[in-house]
Coordinates of C-alpha atoms in Angstrom, one line a residue:
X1 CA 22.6 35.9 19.3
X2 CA 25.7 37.5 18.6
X3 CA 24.8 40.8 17.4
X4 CA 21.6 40.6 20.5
X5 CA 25.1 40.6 22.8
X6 CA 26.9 43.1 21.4
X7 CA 24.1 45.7 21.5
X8 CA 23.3 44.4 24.9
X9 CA 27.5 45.3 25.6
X10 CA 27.1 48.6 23.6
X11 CA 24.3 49.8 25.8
X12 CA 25.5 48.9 29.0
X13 CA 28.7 50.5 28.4
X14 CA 26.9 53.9 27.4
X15 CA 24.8 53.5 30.7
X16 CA 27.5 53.2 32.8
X17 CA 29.3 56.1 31.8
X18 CA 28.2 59.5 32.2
X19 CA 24.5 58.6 32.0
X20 CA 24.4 56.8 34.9
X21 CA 26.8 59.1 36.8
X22 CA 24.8 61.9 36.1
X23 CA 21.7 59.9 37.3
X24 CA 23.4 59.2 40.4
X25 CA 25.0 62.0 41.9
X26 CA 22.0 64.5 40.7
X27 CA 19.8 62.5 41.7
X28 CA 21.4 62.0 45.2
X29 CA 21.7 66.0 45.6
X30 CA 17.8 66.4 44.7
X31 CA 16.9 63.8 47.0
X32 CA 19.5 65.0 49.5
X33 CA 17.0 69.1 49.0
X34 CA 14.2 66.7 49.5
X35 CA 15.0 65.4 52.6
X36 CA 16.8 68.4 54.7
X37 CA 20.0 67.3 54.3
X38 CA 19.7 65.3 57.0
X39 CA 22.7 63.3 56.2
X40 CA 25.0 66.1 57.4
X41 CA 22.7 68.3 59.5
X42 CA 21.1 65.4 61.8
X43 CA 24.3 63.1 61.5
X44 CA 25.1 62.9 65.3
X45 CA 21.3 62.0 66.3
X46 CA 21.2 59.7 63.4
X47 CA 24.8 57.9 65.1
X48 CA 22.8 58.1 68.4
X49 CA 20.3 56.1 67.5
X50 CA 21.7 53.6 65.1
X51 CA 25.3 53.0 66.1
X52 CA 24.8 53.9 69.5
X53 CA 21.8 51.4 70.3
X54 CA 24.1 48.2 69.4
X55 CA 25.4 47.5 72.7
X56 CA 22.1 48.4 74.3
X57 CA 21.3 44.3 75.1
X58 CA 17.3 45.2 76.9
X59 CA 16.5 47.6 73.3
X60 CA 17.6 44.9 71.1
X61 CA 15.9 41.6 73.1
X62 CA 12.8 44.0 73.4
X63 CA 13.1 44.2 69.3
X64 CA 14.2 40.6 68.3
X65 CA 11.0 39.8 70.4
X66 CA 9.2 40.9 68.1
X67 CA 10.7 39.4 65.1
X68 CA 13.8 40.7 62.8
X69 CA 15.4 43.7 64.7
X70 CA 16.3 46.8 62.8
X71 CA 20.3 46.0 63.6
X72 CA 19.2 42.2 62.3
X73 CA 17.9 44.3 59.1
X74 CA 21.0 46.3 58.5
X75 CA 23.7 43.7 59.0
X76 CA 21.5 41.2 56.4
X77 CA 21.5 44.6 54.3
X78 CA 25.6 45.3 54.7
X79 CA 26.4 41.8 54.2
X80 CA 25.1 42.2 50.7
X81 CA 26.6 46.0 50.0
X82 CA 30.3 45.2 52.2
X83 CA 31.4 42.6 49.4
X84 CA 34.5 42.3 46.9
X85 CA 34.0 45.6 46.0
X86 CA 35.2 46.9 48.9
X87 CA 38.0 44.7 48.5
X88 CA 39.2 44.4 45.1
X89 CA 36.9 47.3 43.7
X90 CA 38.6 50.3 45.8
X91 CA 41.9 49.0 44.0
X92 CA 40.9 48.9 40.7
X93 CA 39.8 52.5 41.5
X94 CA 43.4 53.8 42.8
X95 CA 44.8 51.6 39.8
X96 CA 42.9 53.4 37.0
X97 CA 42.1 56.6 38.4
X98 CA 44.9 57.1 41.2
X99 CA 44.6 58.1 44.6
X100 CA 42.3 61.4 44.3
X101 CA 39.1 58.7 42.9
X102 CA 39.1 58.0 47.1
X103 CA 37.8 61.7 47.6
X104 CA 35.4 60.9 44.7
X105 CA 34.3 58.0 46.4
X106 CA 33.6 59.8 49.5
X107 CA 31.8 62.2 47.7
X108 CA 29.9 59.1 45.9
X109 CA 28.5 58.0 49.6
X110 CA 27.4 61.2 50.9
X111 CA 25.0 61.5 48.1
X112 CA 24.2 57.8 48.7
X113 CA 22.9 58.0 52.0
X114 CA 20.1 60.1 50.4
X115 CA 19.3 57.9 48.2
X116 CA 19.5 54.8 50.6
X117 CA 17.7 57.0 53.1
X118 CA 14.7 57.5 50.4
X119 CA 14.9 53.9 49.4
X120 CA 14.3 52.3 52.5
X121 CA 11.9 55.3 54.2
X122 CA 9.8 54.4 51.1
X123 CA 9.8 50.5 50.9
X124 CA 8.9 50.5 54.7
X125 CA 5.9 53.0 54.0
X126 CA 4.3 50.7 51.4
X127 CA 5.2 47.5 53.0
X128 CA 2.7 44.8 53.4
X129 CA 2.6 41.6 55.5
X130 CA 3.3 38.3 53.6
X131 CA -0.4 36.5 53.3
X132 CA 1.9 33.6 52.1
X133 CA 5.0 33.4 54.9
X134 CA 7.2 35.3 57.0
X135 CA 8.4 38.8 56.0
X136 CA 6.7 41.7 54.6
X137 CA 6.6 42.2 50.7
X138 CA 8.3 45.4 50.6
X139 CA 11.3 47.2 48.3
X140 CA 10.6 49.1 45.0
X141 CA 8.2 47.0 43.6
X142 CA 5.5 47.9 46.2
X143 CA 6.5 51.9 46.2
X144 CA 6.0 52.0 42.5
X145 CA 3.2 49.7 42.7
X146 CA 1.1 51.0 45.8
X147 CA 2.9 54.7 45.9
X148 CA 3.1 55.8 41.8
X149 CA 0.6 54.0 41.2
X150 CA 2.4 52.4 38.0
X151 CA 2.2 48.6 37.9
X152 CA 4.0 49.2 34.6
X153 CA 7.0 50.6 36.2
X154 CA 7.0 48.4 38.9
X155 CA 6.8 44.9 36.8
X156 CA 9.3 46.4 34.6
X157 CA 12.0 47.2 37.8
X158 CA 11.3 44.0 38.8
X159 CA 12.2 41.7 35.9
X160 CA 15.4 43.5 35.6
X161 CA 16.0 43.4 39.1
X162 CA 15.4 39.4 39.4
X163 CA 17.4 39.0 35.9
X164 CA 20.3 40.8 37.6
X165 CA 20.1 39.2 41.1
X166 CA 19.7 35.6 39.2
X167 CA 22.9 36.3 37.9
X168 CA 25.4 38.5 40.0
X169 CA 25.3 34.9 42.6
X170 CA 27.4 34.0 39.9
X171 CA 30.0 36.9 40.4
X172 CA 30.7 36.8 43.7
X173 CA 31.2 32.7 43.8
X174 CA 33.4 33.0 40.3
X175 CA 35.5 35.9 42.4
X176 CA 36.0 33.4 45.3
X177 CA 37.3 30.8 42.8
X178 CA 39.5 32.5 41.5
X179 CA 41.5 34.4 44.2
X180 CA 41.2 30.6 46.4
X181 CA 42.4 28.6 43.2
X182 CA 46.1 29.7 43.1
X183 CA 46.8 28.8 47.1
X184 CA 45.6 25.1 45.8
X185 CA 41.9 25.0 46.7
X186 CA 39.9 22.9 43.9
X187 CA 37.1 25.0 41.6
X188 CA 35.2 22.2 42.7
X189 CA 35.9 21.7 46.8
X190 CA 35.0 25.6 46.7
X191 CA 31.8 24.9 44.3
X192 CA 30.6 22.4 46.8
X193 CA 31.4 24.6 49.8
X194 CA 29.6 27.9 48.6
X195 CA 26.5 26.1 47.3
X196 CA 25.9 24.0 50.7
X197 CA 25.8 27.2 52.7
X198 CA 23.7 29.0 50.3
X199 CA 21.0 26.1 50.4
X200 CA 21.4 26.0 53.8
X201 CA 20.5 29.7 54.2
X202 CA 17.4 29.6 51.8
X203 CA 15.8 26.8 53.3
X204 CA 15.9 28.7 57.0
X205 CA 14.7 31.9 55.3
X206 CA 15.5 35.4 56.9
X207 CA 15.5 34.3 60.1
X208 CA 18.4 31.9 59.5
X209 CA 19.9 34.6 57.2
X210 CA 19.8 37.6 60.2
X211 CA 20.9 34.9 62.4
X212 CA 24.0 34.7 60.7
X213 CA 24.7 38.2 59.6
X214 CA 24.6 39.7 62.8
X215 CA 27.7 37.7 64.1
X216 CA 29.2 37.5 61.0
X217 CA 29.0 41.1 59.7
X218 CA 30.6 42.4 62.9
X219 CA 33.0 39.7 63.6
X220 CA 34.3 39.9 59.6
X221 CA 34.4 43.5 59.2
X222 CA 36.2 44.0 62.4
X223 CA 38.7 41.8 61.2
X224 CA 39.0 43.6 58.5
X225 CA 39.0 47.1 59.9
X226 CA 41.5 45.7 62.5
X227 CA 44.2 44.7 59.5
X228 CA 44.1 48.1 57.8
X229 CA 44.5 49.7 61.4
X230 CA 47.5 48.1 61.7
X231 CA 49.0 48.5 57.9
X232 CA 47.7 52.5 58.1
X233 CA 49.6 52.8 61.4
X234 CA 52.9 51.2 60.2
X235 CA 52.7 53.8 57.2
X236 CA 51.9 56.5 59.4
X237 CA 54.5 58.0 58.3
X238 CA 53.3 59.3 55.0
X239 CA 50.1 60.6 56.2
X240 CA 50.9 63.9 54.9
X241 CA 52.1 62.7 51.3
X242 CA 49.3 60.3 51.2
X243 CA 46.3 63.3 52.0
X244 CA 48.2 65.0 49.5
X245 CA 47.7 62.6 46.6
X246 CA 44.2 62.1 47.7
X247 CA 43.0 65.8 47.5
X248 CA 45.3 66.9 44.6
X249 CA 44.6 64.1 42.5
X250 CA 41.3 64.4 42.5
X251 CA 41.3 67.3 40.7
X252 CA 44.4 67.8 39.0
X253 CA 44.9 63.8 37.8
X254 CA 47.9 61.8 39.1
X255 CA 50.3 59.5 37.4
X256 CA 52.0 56.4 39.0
X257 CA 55.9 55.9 39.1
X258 CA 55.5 52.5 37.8
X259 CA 52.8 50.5 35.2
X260 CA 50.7 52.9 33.3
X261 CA 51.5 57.5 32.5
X262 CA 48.8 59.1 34.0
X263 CA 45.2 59.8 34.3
X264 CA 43.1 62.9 33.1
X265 CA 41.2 64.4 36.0
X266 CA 37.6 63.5 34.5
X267 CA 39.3 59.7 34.6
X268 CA 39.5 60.1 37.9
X269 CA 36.4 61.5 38.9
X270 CA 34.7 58.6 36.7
X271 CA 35.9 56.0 38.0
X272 CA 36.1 57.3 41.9
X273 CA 32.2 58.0 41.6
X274 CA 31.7 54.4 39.4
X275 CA 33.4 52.1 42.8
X276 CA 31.8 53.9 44.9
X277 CA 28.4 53.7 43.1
X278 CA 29.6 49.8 43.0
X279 CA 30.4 49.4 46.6
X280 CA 26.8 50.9 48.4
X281 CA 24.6 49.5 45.6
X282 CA 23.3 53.3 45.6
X283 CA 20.0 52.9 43.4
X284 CA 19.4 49.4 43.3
X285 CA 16.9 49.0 45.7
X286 CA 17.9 45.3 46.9
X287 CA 19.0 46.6 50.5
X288 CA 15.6 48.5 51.0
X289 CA 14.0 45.5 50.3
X290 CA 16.1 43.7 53.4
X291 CA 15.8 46.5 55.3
X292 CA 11.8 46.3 55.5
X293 CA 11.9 43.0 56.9
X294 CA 12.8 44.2 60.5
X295 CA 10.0 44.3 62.8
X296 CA 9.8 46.4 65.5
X297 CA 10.0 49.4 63.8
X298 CA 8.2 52.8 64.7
X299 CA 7.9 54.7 62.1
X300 CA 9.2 54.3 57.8
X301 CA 12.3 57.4 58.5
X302 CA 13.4 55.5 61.6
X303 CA 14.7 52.3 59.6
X304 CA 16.1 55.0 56.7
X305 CA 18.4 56.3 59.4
X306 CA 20.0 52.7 59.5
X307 CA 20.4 52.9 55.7
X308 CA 22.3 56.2 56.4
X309 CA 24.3 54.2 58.9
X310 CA 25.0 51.3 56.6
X311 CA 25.8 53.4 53.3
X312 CA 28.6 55.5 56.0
X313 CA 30.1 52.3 57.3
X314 CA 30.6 50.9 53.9
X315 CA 31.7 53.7 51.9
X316 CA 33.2 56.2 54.3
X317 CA 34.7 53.4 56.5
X318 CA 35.2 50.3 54.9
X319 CA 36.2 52.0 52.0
X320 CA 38.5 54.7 52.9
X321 CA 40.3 52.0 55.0
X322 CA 41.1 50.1 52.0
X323 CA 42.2 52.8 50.0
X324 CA 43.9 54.5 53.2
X325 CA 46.5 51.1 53.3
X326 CA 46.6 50.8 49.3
X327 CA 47.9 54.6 49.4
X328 CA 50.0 54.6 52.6
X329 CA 51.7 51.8 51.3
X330 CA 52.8 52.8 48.1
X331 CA 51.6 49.4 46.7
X332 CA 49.4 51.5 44.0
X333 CA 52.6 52.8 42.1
X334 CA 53.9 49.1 41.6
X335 CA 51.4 49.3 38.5
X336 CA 49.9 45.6 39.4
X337 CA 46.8 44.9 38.7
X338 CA 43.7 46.8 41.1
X339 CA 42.0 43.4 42.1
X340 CA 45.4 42.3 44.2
X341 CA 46.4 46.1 45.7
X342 CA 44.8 45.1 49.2
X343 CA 46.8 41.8 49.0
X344 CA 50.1 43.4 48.6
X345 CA 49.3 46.2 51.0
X346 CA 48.7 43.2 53.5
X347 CA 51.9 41.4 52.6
X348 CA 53.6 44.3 52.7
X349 CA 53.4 44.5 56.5
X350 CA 51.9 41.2 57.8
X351 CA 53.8 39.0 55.1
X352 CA 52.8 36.1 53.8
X353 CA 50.2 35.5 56.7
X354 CA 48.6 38.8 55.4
X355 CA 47.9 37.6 52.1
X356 CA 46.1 34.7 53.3
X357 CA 44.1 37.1 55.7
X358 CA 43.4 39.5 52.9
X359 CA 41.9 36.2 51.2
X360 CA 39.8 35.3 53.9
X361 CA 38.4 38.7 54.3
X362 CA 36.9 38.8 50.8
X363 CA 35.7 35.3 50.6
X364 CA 33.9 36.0 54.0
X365 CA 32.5 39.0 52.0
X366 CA 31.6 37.3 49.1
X367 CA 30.0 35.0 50.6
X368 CA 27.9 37.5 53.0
X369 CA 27.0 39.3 49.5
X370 CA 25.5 35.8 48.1
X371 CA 23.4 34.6 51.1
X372 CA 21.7 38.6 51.7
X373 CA 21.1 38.5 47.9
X374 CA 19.4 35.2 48.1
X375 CA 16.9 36.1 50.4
X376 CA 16.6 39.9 48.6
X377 CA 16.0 37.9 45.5
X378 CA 13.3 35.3 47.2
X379 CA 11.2 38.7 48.7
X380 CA 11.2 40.6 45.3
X381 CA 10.2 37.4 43.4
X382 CA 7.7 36.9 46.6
X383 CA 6.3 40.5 45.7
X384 CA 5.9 40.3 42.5
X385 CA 4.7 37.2 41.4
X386 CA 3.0 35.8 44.6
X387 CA 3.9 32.6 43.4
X388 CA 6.0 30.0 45.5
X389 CA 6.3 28.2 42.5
X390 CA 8.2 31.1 40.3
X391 CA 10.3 32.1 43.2
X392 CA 11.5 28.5 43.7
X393 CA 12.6 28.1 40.4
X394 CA 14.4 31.6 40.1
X395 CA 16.3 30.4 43.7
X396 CA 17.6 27.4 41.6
X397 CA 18.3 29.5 38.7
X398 CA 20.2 31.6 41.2
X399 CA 22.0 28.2 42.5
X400 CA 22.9 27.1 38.7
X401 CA 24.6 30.7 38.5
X402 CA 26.6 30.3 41.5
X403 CA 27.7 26.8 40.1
X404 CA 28.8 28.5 36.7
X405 CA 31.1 31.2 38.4
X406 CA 32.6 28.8 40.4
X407 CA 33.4 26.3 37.1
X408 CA 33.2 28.5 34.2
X409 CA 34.1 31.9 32.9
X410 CA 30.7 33.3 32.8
X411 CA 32.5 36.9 31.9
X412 CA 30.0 37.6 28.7
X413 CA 26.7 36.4 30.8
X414 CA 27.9 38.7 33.5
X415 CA 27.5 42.1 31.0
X416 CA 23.7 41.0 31.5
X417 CA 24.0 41.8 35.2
X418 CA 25.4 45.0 34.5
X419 CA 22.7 46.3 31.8
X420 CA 20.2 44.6 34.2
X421 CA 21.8 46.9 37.0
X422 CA 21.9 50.1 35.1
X423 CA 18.2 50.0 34.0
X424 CA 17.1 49.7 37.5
X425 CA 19.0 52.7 38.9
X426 CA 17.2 54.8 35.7
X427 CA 13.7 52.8 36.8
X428 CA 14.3 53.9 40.6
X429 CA 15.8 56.8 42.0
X430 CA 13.7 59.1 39.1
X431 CA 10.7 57.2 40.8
X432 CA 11.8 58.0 44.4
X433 CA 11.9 61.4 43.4
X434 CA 8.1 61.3 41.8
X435 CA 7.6 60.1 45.6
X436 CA 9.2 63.5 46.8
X437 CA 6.0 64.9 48.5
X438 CA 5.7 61.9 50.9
X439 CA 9.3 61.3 51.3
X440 CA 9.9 64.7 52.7
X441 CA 6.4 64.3 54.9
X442 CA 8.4 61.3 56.6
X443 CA 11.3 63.3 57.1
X444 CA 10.0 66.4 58.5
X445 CA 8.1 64.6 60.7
X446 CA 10.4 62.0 62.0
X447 CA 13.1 64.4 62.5
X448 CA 11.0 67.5 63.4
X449 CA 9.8 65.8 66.4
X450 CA 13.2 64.1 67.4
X451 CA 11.7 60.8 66.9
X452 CA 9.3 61.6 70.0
X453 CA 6.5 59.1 68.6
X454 CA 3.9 60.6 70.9
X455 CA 4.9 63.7 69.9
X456 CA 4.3 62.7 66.0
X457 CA 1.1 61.0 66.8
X458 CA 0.2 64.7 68.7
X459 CA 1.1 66.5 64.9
X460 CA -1.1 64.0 63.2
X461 CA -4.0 63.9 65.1
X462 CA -3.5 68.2 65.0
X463 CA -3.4 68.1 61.1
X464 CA -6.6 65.9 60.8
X465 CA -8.2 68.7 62.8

């Protein structure tokens, strides 16, 4: 067993280095050819109709009424991606790769919203209607199965994917133990707390999960957004210095005044591009699978413009604001460790109360992340084994993990999650690019027509002529 884990460690640290970097990022900039560009070009029509239909209450009764609304869809798909990694990730960034692995970041989540754009335009093209329950059995599985034509492939994304989300429960509830343990909260109070809410959730399905995802995704990450506001305004000062650290260091490496001498520049382009790759779950294919569930959509490229939304709100926003107060503040040159950066740039200007806020922000997270992977776990499961049977007992595999991180130090079962990870992204975005032809179809077609859908059904009914 021993030497099983230590190749197991060996391979998943070779994956995530270059390999999967490479992967990533030229993958994102085919897929990114593929589809137009449409992440920069079309960004204020994709804002339009995303963003801009929230507040719209008749569009999104008209859409509930038919079942899970695409902004029900996206928030149950960011409260999985906007987790600790936004949080504690974006520090441990700055703190091993200095400020400039922010613009590397950035960089990280334009390339993502191709690939989450081409994730989710895909599931929603080869998604079917659950014969067995609610939902739609959508995500990779079915666009490898139905669109590649490789049942292979798509079994063989699928264990791994199940394995990983079976375990990475476990990651989030052991980070919530841990950062509530030293303000006195019992492993076991917080155990008991986590696991209630997560059986509550499963039981009521992805209606109950939606249900609670669209107030609590909003109300958390304005919170959130709110804080760093307010400890980026009181630094305001060293805007100047700050952008300066960002954009040179990104390029020419950046030591800290205190804790550690320095970073080479390909340090900091690794790790910028590895949290942001982290942070947006880039390649995974979990949120395309939540994404799919909404109802009342139109056409596939119409619910891949709310992946572009949700990738831009996590990385770009999110994201930046973390690093944004981390660097304003100075709190990344005190050479503590990246996991309690946000913390002290909290304290720093809302003392002690901002620690306690910074706390509740990333448990909230956390426990957003656990409940959305939950139900992703119970649809892939649902796909792929059409077994209610099989999917109830990976849910209370996925329980037992939770239990774990909360009780145990589950740190060498957790390298699983991370090999588990980085086979998907190599079984996935190489497969959405096999898809290219359709994909860019989609696109073209969506886009070219402004999202006019009598104008698209005009084109078709043209073609077939």
């Amino acid at each position: 067993m021993e030497a099983i884990f230590g190749f197991i460690n060996a391979v998943t640290g070779w994956i995530w280095g270059i390999p999967i970097l490479v992967l990533l990022v030229g993958g994102g900039l085919i897929l990114t050819v593929v589809i137009g560009g449409i992440q920069f070009s079309r960004f204020g029509f994709i804002m339009k109709n995303t963003a801009g239909t929230m507040f719209d209450k008749e569009e999104q009764a008209r859409k509930k009424a038919l079942g899970v609304s695409p902004f029900q869809a996206v928030t149950a798909a960011l409260g999985s991606t906007i987790g600790t990694g936004n949080i504690a990730g974006v520090g441990a960034a700055i703190a091993t790769g200095g400020p400039g692995a922010l613009l590397w970041m950035w960089i990280c989540g334009l390339v993502a919203m191709a690939i989450k754009f081409s994730e989710v335009t895909m599931s929603v093209r080869y998604r079917q209607k659950n014969p067995k329950g609610e939902g739609y059995l959508a995500g990779p599985f079915m666009y490898m199965r139905d669109g590649l034509h490789c049942k292979p492939l798509a079994y063989c994304f699928t264990f791994m994917s199940l394995l990983t989300l079976c375990t990475i429960g476990g990651v989030h509830s052991g980070a919530i133990a841990d950062n509530l343990a030293p303000v006195g909260v019992s492993r076991i109070i917080t155990c008991v707390v986590v696991v209630a809410i997560v059986v509550a959730v499963m039981l009521g399905g992805m209606k109950r999960l939606v249900n609670i995802t669209d107030k609590m995704v909003p109300a958390m990450s304005a919170l959130y957004v709110v804080c760093a506001v307010i400890i980026v305004g009181a630094n305001i000062g060293r805007v100047g210095e700050a952008l300066r650290e960002i954009f040179i260091g990104a390029f020419t490496g950046q030591a800290a005044i205190g804790g550690f001498t320095g970073v080479a520049v390909a340090s900091t382009i690794r790790f910028g591009l590895a949290r942001g790759v982290f942070s947006n779950d880039a390649g995974l294919g979990l949120q395309a699978t939540i994404h799919a569930q909404a109802a009342g959509i139109d056409h596939p490229a119409q619910q891949g413009m709310w992946a572009v939304f949700e990738t831009f709100f996590d990385t770009i926003v999110i994201c930046s604001l973390t690093g944004f107060m981390i660097i304003f503040s100075g709190v990344w040159q005190t050479g503590e460790a990246g996991s309690t950066l946000s913390s002290l740039a909290f304290e720093s200007v809302l003392g002690s109360a901002g620690r306690y806020l910074c706390l509740f922000c990333l448990t909230l997270f956390a426990i957003s992340s656990i409940i959305s992977n939950s139900q992703g776990l119970r649809i892939q499961a649902t796909a792929a084994t059409n077994s209610r049977l099989a999917v109830n007992v990976l849910l209370v595999i996925f329980v037992i993990m939770i239990i774990g991180g909360c009780l145990t130090d589950m740190a060498s079962v957790f390298v699983l999650t991370d090999f588990g990870n980085g086979i998907v992204i190599f079984l996935n975005v190489p497969s959405l690019i096999l898809l290219s032809g359709e994909l860019r179809r989609l696109t073209r077609e969506w886009f070219g027509n402004n999202g006019d859908l009598k104008a698209i059904e005009a084109q078709r009914a043209a073609g077939e002529k």
